[in-house]
Amino acid sequence: MKRTMHKNHYEVLIIGGGISGAALYYELAKYTDVASLCLLEKYEALATLNSKASSNSQTIHIGDIETNYTLEKAKITKRTAKMVEKFCLQYKLEDKIMFKHQKMALGVGEKEVHFIESRFDEFKDLFPYLELWNVDKLKTIEPKLVYTDKAQTKVRPEPIIAMGTNTQYTTVDYGAMSEALAVEAQKITEVTTDIFYNTQVVDIFQKEDKTFEVHCKDGNTYTAKFVVVNAGAHSLFLAHRMGYGKEMGSLPMAGSFYMTQKHFLNGKVYMVQNNKLPFAALHGDPDILADGKTRFGPTALMLPKLERFKPGSFWEFVKTLNLDRHIIKIFWNLLKDADIRAYIFKNFLFEVPFINKKLFVQDARKIVPSLSVEDIEYAKGFGGIRPQVLDKAKEQLLLGEASINPKNGIIFNMTPSPGATSCLGNAERAMLEIVKHLGLSFDEEGFLKDLTE
Ligand SMILES: Cc1cc2nc3c(=O)[nH]c(=O)nc-3n(C[C@H](O)[C@H](O)[C@H](O)COP(=O)(O)OP(=O)(O)OC[C@H]3O[C@@H](n4cnc5c(N)ncnc54)[C@H](O)[C@@H]3O)c2cc1C
């Protein structure tokens, strides 16, 4: 990747080189007349944290099999999720970093079967490719869901049904996509597009002339007219240091996986979500970097650090949690609910050696009734952290993404799941704000033609 001469003033400076930072870097370079852009990344490469393929489930969450999405929400997510697909097709990345898999939402038991049937009716106009698969169809396309024994002779007693498709792009290596976004941005030679690695931002100040001064751990200082902080779990940490977002805290929820020993499921199998715990239901996903072995998960465990598999970040966790009576009230409200309490406890046990695998298998048998402890291994080194946002004013755990925009030339984005799917949509929002603030021109026609349907 190109690295240009060190110049320390830019029109726009982006902090964080995960998929969110890379998507904004690309959109600004490609669709605006910004003169100079800089991306500062703490580590030695792009996407070494949550956007890396082994950290997340690699799914394009469009809204068709995500049973916690309402139809209205799915209309919005469809547009932004399609941007990921359109970007990959535009640069011929299909079957290289983006793949088609069969995918489905599975209903188990009478109540869930009715739920899937009525959801199918409601969603089939928005997603016309969706099919309803009964037990006979599932016997041929995903037989492990149907039988209670490995020889596949005994059908599970409870009714099952699924809504799904096998015609769509479903899976992306978001780490490779981060690289592709940066490479394509740097091909646009009219714009200065610098990236500095091993550059950790420690503080940001707004100067009297309204521009920003960004201080880094290595002693370097950068200035910019507009700054966007896409630093994942560290976005709120940096916001707090500037005095913004004090009404929020962040709870780092680690997600781990279990991996099968060989090819297992033919496609992605998601389950009906509990509305109290969206995105908490386990799913099975063929891993595109592991010969199609199936990854089951993710689990959910609060970790006292902001970065998985990296040393440090405990104090950053403490500061970002922003503990006070409002945060304690949020925890209390969560723990008061028996379902949530059971879920938290179970997920804690999923990380305890010796008993974890057995317990996890019991849960995952809702998807594959014949699953045994021999079929799976704890996927060491896989998984990441979802920085869930805590809203102190409402005393609520927010389940989606959040953004702090004081409207003075700086934005902080917090991106728990499914932040990778919405990277280009979130970038669009920030880009439009930057265009307005700096008086840039924006090639709206080109943007809509390239990235939307
Ligand atoms: C278990 C799990 C499963 C998931 N599954 C899915 C899925 O299937 N589909 C989906 O769409 N999403 C999924 N997600 C969510 C998705 O992975 C994230 O939303 C997305 O990767 C966030 O990207 P990001 O660029 O905002 O943050 P990150 O990928 O965390 O990147 C932040 C970057 O900022 C850098 N940085 C941090 N601090 C500083 C600093 N001070 N100075 C400079 N740089 C800094 C970091 O080094 C990093 O490169 C999942 C997440 C988890 C944990």
mmCIF file of N, CA, C and O and ligand atoms in Angstrom, residues 15-21 40-43 47-51 55-59 61 174 199-201 230-232 234 238 255 257 270 298 307 383-386 415-421, ligand 1:
data_model
loop_
_atom_site.group_PDB
_atom_site.id
_atom_site.type_symbol
_atom_site.label_atom_id
_atom_site.label_comp_id
_atom_site.label_asym_id
_atom_site.label_seq_id
_atom_site.Cartn_x
_atom_site.Cartn_y
_atom_site.Cartn_z
ATOM 1 N N ILE A 15 -9.370 8.626 12.575
ATOM 2 C CA ILE A 15 -8.623 7.856 13.588
ATOM 3 C C ILE A 15 -9.199 6.452 13.648
ATOM 4 O O ILE A 15 -10.383 6.276 13.955
ATOM 5 N N GLY A 16 -8.386 5.456 13.336
ATOM 6 C CA GLY A 16 -8.828 4.063 13.386
ATOM 7 C C GLY A 16 -8.967 3.455 12.000
ATOM 8 O O GLY A 16 -9.749 3.920 11.187
ATOM 9 N N GLY A 17 -8.190 2.415 11.766
ATOM 10 C CA GLY A 17 -8.184 1.768 10.451
ATOM 11 C C GLY A 17 -8.854 0.414 10.458
ATOM 12 O O GLY A 17 -8.329 -0.565 9.933
ATOM 13 N N GLY A 18 -10.044 0.336 11.081
ATOM 14 C CA GLY A 18 -10.882 -0.861 10.917
ATOM 15 C C GLY A 18 -11.760 -0.629 9.692
ATOM 16 O O GLY A 18 -11.526 0.312 8.908
ATOM 17 N N ILE A 19 -12.802 -1.434 9.541
ATOM 18 C CA ILE A 19 -13.661 -1.309 8.360
ATOM 19 C C ILE A 19 -14.380 0.048 8.342
ATOM 20 O O ILE A 19 -14.598 0.618 7.260
ATOM 21 N N SER A 20 -14.699 0.619 9.514
ATOM 22 C CA SER A 20 -15.411 1.903 9.541
ATOM 23 C C SER A 20 -14.510 3.028 9.036
ATOM 24 O O SER A 20 -14.927 3.839 8.196
ATOM 25 N N GLY A 21 -13.278 3.076 9.548
ATOM 26 C CA GLY A 21 -12.340 4.113 9.117
ATOM 27 C C GLY A 21 -12.012 3.972 7.638
ATOM 28 O O GLY A 21 -11.983 4.966 6.895
ATOM 29 N N LEU A 40 -5.041 7.496 10.674
ATOM 30 C CA LEU A 40 -4.052 7.124 11.701
ATOM 31 C C LEU A 40 -4.476 5.807 12.338
ATOM 32 O O LEU A 40 -5.596 5.697 12.847
ATOM 33 N N GLU A 41 -3.598 4.835 12.314
ATOM 34 C CA GLU A 41 -3.931 3.513 12.860
ATOM 35 C C GLU A 41 -2.896 3.125 13.916
ATOM 36 O O GLU A 41 -1.700 3.193 13.683
ATOM 37 N N LYS A 42 -3.416 2.687 15.047
ATOM 38 C CA LYS A 42 -2.579 2.334 16.199
ATOM 39 C C LYS A 42 -1.637 1.154 15.926
ATOM 40 O O LYS A 42 -0.511 1.122 16.401
ATOM 41 N N TYR A 43 -2.123 0.169 15.189
ATOM 42 C CA TYR A 43 -1.316 -1.037 14.981
ATOM 43 C C TYR A 43 -0.604 -1.036 13.626
ATOM 44 O O TYR A 43 -0.704 -0.083 12.869
ATOM 45 N N ALA A 47 -7.315 -3.196 10.223
ATOM 46 C CA ALA A 47 -8.218 -4.275 10.652
ATOM 47 C C ALA A 47 -7.544 -5.411 11.419
ATOM 48 O O ALA A 47 -7.674 -6.576 11.060
ATOM 49 N N THR A 48 -6.814 -5.076 12.458
ATOM 50 C CA THR A 48 -6.247 -6.162 13.274
ATOM 51 C C THR A 48 -7.149 -6.480 14.473
ATOM 52 O O THR A 48 -6.901 -7.427 15.196
ATOM 53 N N LEU A 49 -8.203 -5.653 14.677
ATOM 54 C CA LEU A 49 -9.089 -5.923 15.825
ATOM 55 C C LEU A 49 -10.413 -6.522 15.349
ATOM 56 O O LEU A 49 -10.410 -7.570 14.724
ATOM 57 N N ASN A 50 -11.529 -5.846 15.602
ATOM 58 C CA ASN A 50 -12.837 -6.478 15.364
ATOM 59 C C ASN A 50 -13.192 -6.714 13.900
ATOM 60 O O ASN A 50 -14.011 -7.574 13.589
ATOM 61 N N SER A 51 -12.582 -5.947 13.005
ATOM 62 C CA SER A 51 -12.936 -6.102 11.588
ATOM 63 C C SER A 51 -12.211 -7.280 10.934
ATOM 64 O O SER A 51 -12.539 -7.667 9.807
ATOM 65 N N SER A 55 -12.342 -12.342 13.829
ATOM 66 C CA SER A 55 -12.940 -11.711 15.017
ATOM 67 C C SER A 55 -14.452 -11.708 14.976
ATOM 68 O O SER A 55 -15.097 -11.632 16.008
ATOM 69 N N ASN A 56 -15.029 -11.699 13.776
ATOM 70 C CA ASN A 56 -16.496 -11.573 13.661
ATOM 71 C C ASN A 56 -17.066 -12.741 12.873
ATOM 72 O O ASN A 56 -16.320 -13.618 12.442
ATOM 73 N N SER A 57 -18.380 -12.730 12.662
ATOM 74 C CA SER A 57 -19.026 -13.870 11.998
ATOM 75 C C SER A 57 -19.049 -13.741 10.475
ATOM 76 O O SER A 57 -19.617 -14.596 9.791
ATOM 77 N N GLN A 58 -18.480 -12.675 9.943
ATOM 78 C CA GLN A 58 -18.310 -12.492 8.489
ATOM 79 C C GLN A 58 -19.637 -12.339 7.736
ATOM 80 O O GLN A 58 -19.694 -12.486 6.524
ATOM 81 N N THR A 59 -20.717 -12.045 8.469
ATOM 82 C CA THR A 59 -22.040 -12.026 7.839
ATOM 83 C C THR A 59 -22.423 -10.644 7.333
ATOM 84 O O THR A 59 -22.157 -9.646 8.008
ATOM 85 N N HIS A 61 -25.354 -8.589 7.323
ATOM 86 C CA HIS A 61 -26.660 -8.603 7.995
ATOM 87 C C HIS A 61 -27.626 -7.683 7.259
ATOM 88 O O HIS A 61 -27.755 -6.513 7.600
ATOM 89 N N TYR A 174 -14.215 -9.026 6.184
ATOM 90 C CA TYR A 174 -14.216 -7.568 6.373
ATOM 91 C C TYR A 174 -12.802 -7.011 6.566
ATOM 92 O O TYR A 174 -12.570 -5.824 6.325
ATOM 93 N N THR A 199 0.544 4.285 14.984
ATOM 94 C CA THR A 199 0.335 5.664 15.416
ATOM 95 C C THR A 199 -0.907 5.723 16.301
ATOM 96 O O THR A 199 -2.032 5.698 15.798
ATOM 97 N N GLN A 200 -0.662 5.732 17.588
ATOM 98 C CA GLN A 200 -1.798 5.734 18.532
ATOM 99 C C GLN A 200 -2.132 7.156 18.961
ATOM 100 O O GLN A 200 -1.282 7.863 19.512
ATOM 101 N N VAL A 201 -3.359 7.548 18.724
ATOM 102 C CA VAL A 201 -3.795 8.875 19.133
ATOM 103 C C VAL A 201 -4.073 8.850 20.636
ATOM 104 O O VAL A 201 -4.745 7.945 21.136
ATOM 105 N N ASN A 230 -13.037 6.716 14.430
ATOM 106 C CA ASN A 230 -13.620 5.395 14.186
ATOM 107 C C ASN A 230 -12.738 4.361 14.882
ATOM 108 O O ASN A 230 -12.251 3.422 14.263
ATOM 109 N N ALA A 231 -12.534 4.556 16.165
ATOM 110 C CA ALA A 231 -11.561 3.744 16.894
ATOM 111 C C ALA A 231 -12.209 2.593 17.662
ATOM 112 O O ALA A 231 -11.665 2.116 18.657
ATOM 113 N N GLY A 232 -13.380 2.146 17.191
ATOM 114 C CA GLY A 232 -14.050 1.001 17.819
ATOM 115 C C GLY A 232 -14.332 1.270 19.281
ATOM 116 O O GLY A 232 -14.907 2.306 19.648
ATOM 117 N N HIS A 234 -12.419 2.229 21.463
ATOM 118 C CA HIS A 234 -11.694 3.400 21.969
ATOM 119 C C HIS A 234 -12.325 4.730 21.567
ATOM 120 O O HIS A 234 -11.867 5.783 22.015
ATOM 121 N N LEU A 238 -11.757 8.228 23.711
ATOM 122 C CA LEU A 238 -11.196 9.494 23.208
ATOM 123 C C LEU A 238 -12.210 10.633 23.338
ATOM 124 O O LEU A 238 -11.840 11.772 23.619
ATOM 125 N N GLY A 255 -16.959 -11.745 22.364
ATOM 126 C CA GLY A 255 -17.672 -12.860 21.717
ATOM 127 C C GLY A 255 -16.659 -13.906 21.309
ATOM 128 O O GLY A 255 -15.648 -13.578 20.678
ATOM 129 N N PHE A 257 -16.035 -18.206 19.894
ATOM 130 C CA PHE A 257 -16.671 -19.178 18.988
ATOM 131 C C PHE A 257 -16.174 -20.589 19.294
ATOM 132 O O PHE A 257 -15.115 -20.777 19.886
ATOM 133 N N TYR A 270 -29.180 -19.268 11.363
ATOM 134 C CA TYR A 270 -29.462 -18.360 12.460
ATOM 135 C C TYR A 270 -30.722 -18.820 13.161
ATOM 136 O O TYR A 270 -31.538 -19.530 12.579
ATOM 137 N N PRO A 298 -21.611 -16.247 18.286
ATOM 138 C CA PRO A 298 -20.634 -15.990 19.333
ATOM 139 C C PRO A 298 -21.273 -16.061 20.714
ATOM 140 O O PRO A 298 -22.476 -15.904 20.858
ATOM 141 N N GLU A 307 -9.661 -4.269 24.116
ATOM 142 C CA GLU A 307 -9.160 -4.972 22.932
ATOM 143 C C GLU A 307 -8.899 -6.422 23.267
ATOM 144 O O GLU A 307 -8.206 -6.721 24.237
ATOM 145 N N GLY A 383 -12.660 -14.380 17.653
ATOM 146 C CA GLY A 383 -13.595 -13.564 18.433
ATOM 147 C C GLY A 383 -13.091 -12.139 18.591
ATOM 148 O O GLY A 383 -11.952 -11.818 18.218
ATOM 149 N N GLY A 384 -13.959 -11.310 19.126
ATOM 150 C CA GLY A 384 -13.602 -9.900 19.277
ATOM 151 C C GLY A 384 -14.391 -9.280 20.402
ATOM 152 O O GLY A 384 -14.890 -9.988 21.279
ATOM 153 N N ILE A 385 -14.500 -7.954 20.340
ATOM 154 C CA ILE A 385 -15.222 -7.232 21.395
ATOM 155 C C ILE A 385 -16.273 -6.330 20.776
ATOM 156 O O ILE A 385 -15.993 -5.607 19.826
ATOM 157 N N ARG A 386 -17.506 -6.419 21.314
ATOM 158 C CA ARG A 386 -18.564 -5.509 20.876
ATOM 159 C C ARG A 386 -18.714 -4.422 21.938
ATOM 160 O O ARG A 386 -19.122 -4.719 23.058
ATOM 161 N N THR A 415 -19.261 1.205 17.299
ATOM 162 C CA THR A 415 -19.778 0.261 16.310
ATOM 163 C C THR A 415 -19.826 -1.181 16.778
ATOM 164 O O THR A 415 -19.041 -2.013 16.336
ATOM 165 N N PRO A 416 -20.761 -1.495 17.690
ATOM 166 C CA PRO A 416 -20.933 -2.927 17.982
ATOM 167 C C PRO A 416 -21.584 -3.622 16.775
ATOM 168 O O PRO A 416 -21.859 -2.971 15.764
ATOM 169 N N SER A 417 -21.863 -4.893 16.886
ATOM 170 C CA SER A 417 -22.453 -5.641 15.774
ATOM 171 C C SER A 417 -23.802 -5.040 15.391
ATOM 172 O O SER A 417 -24.539 -4.613 16.286
ATOM 173 N N PRO A 418 -24.183 -4.918 14.136
ATOM 174 C CA PRO A 418 -23.457 -5.360 12.937
ATOM 175 C C PRO A 418 -22.743 -4.211 12.218
ATOM 176 O O PRO A 418 -23.023 -3.897 11.072
ATOM 177 N N GLY A 419 -21.777 -3.631 12.918
ATOM 178 C CA GLY A 419 -21.097 -2.447 12.404
ATOM 179 C C GLY A 419 -20.326 -2.662 11.115
ATOM 180 O O GLY A 419 -20.101 -1.711 10.358
ATOM 181 N N ALA A 420 -19.899 -3.888 10.841
ATOM 182 C CA ALA A 420 -19.156 -4.116 9.600
ATOM 183 C C ALA A 420 -20.102 -4.019 8.406
ATOM 184 O O ALA A 420 -19.780 -3.404 7.388
ATOM 185 N N THR A 421 -21.304 -4.579 8.555
ATOM 186 C CA THR A 421 -22.293 -4.501 7.480
ATOM 187 C C THR A 421 -22.641 -3.054 7.167
ATOM 188 O O THR A 421 -22.841 -2.686 6.014
HETATM 189 C C1 LIG B 1 -17.974 -11.782 17.923
HETATM 190 C C2 LIG B 1 -18.368 -10.728 16.928
HETATM 191 C C3 LIG B 1 -19.121 -11.081 15.813
HETATM 192 C C4 LIG B 1 -19.500 -10.102 14.899
HETATM 193 N N1 LIG B 1 -20.134 -10.473 13.747
HETATM 194 C C5 LIG B 1 -20.459 -9.549 12.830
HETATM 195 C C6 LIG B 1 -21.044 -9.925 11.587
HETATM 196 O O1 LIG B 1 -21.224 -11.093 11.294
HETATM 197 N N2 LIG B 1 -21.389 -8.947 10.720
HETATM 198 C C7 LIG B 1 -21.175 -7.617 10.999
HETATM 199 O O2 LIG B 1 -21.553 -6.778 10.187
HETATM 200 N N3 LIG B 1 -20.576 -7.237 12.156
HETATM 201 C C8 LIG B 1 -20.199 -8.161 13.052
HETATM 202 N N4 LIG B 1 -19.563 -7.796 14.204
HETATM 203 C C9 LIG B 1 -19.302 -6.368 14.456
HETATM 204 C C10 LIG B 1 -18.101 -5.871 13.630
HETATM 205 O O3 LIG B 1 -17.024 -6.735 13.755
HETATM 206 C C11 LIG B 1 -17.736 -4.473 14.096
HETATM 207 O O4 LIG B 1 -18.901 -3.673 14.174
HETATM 208 C C12 LIG B 1 -16.767 -3.793 13.157
HETATM 209 O O5 LIG B 1 -15.640 -4.606 12.896
HETATM 210 C C13 LIG B 1 -16.326 -2.474 13.745
HETATM 211 O O6 LIG B 1 -15.387 -1.889 12.885
HETATM 212 P P1 LIG B 1 -14.630 -0.573 13.321
HETATM 213 O O7 LIG B 1 -13.724 -0.201 12.224
HETATM 214 O O8 LIG B 1 -15.626 0.431 13.741
HETATM 215 O O9 LIG B 1 -13.854 -0.981 14.640
HETATM 216 P P2 LIG B 1 -12.568 -1.935 14.813
HETATM 217 O O10 LIG B 1 -12.573 -3.026 13.825
HETATM 218 O O11 LIG B 1 -12.526 -2.281 16.243
HETATM 219 O O12 LIG B 1 -11.382 -0.990 14.434
HETATM 220 C C14 LIG B 1 -11.000 0.103 15.241
HETATM 221 C C15 LIG B 1 -9.604 0.516 14.794
HETATM 222 O O13 LIG B 1 -9.222 1.682 15.507
HETATM 223 C C16 LIG B 1 -7.873 1.533 15.913
HETATM 224 N N5 LIG B 1 -7.644 2.388 17.089
HETATM 225 C C17 LIG B 1 -8.194 2.238 18.315
HETATM 226 N N6 LIG B 1 -7.743 3.202 19.135
HETATM 227 C C18 LIG B 1 -6.913 3.978 18.406
HETATM 228 C C19 LIG B 1 -6.135 5.126 18.692
HETATM 229 N N7 LIG B 1 -6.137 5.670 19.900
HETATM 230 N N8 LIG B 1 -5.378 5.662 17.713
HETATM 231 C C20 LIG B 1 -5.364 5.122 16.465
HETATM 232 N N9 LIG B 1 -6.082 4.027 16.133
HETATM 233 C C21 LIG B 1 -6.849 3.464 17.095
HETATM 234 C C22 LIG B 1 -7.753 0.057 16.216
HETATM 235 O O14 LIG B 1 -6.413 -0.372 16.230
HETATM 236 C C23 LIG B 1 -8.573 -0.553 15.091
HETATM 237 O O15 LIG B 1 -7.817 -0.797 13.943
HETATM 238 C C24 LIG B 1 -19.140 -8.749 15.124
HETATM 239 C C25 LIG B 1 -18.369 -8.407 16.239
HETATM 240 C C26 LIG B 1 -17.965 -9.384 17.120
HETATM 241 C C27 LIG B 1 -17.090 -9.006 18.271
#
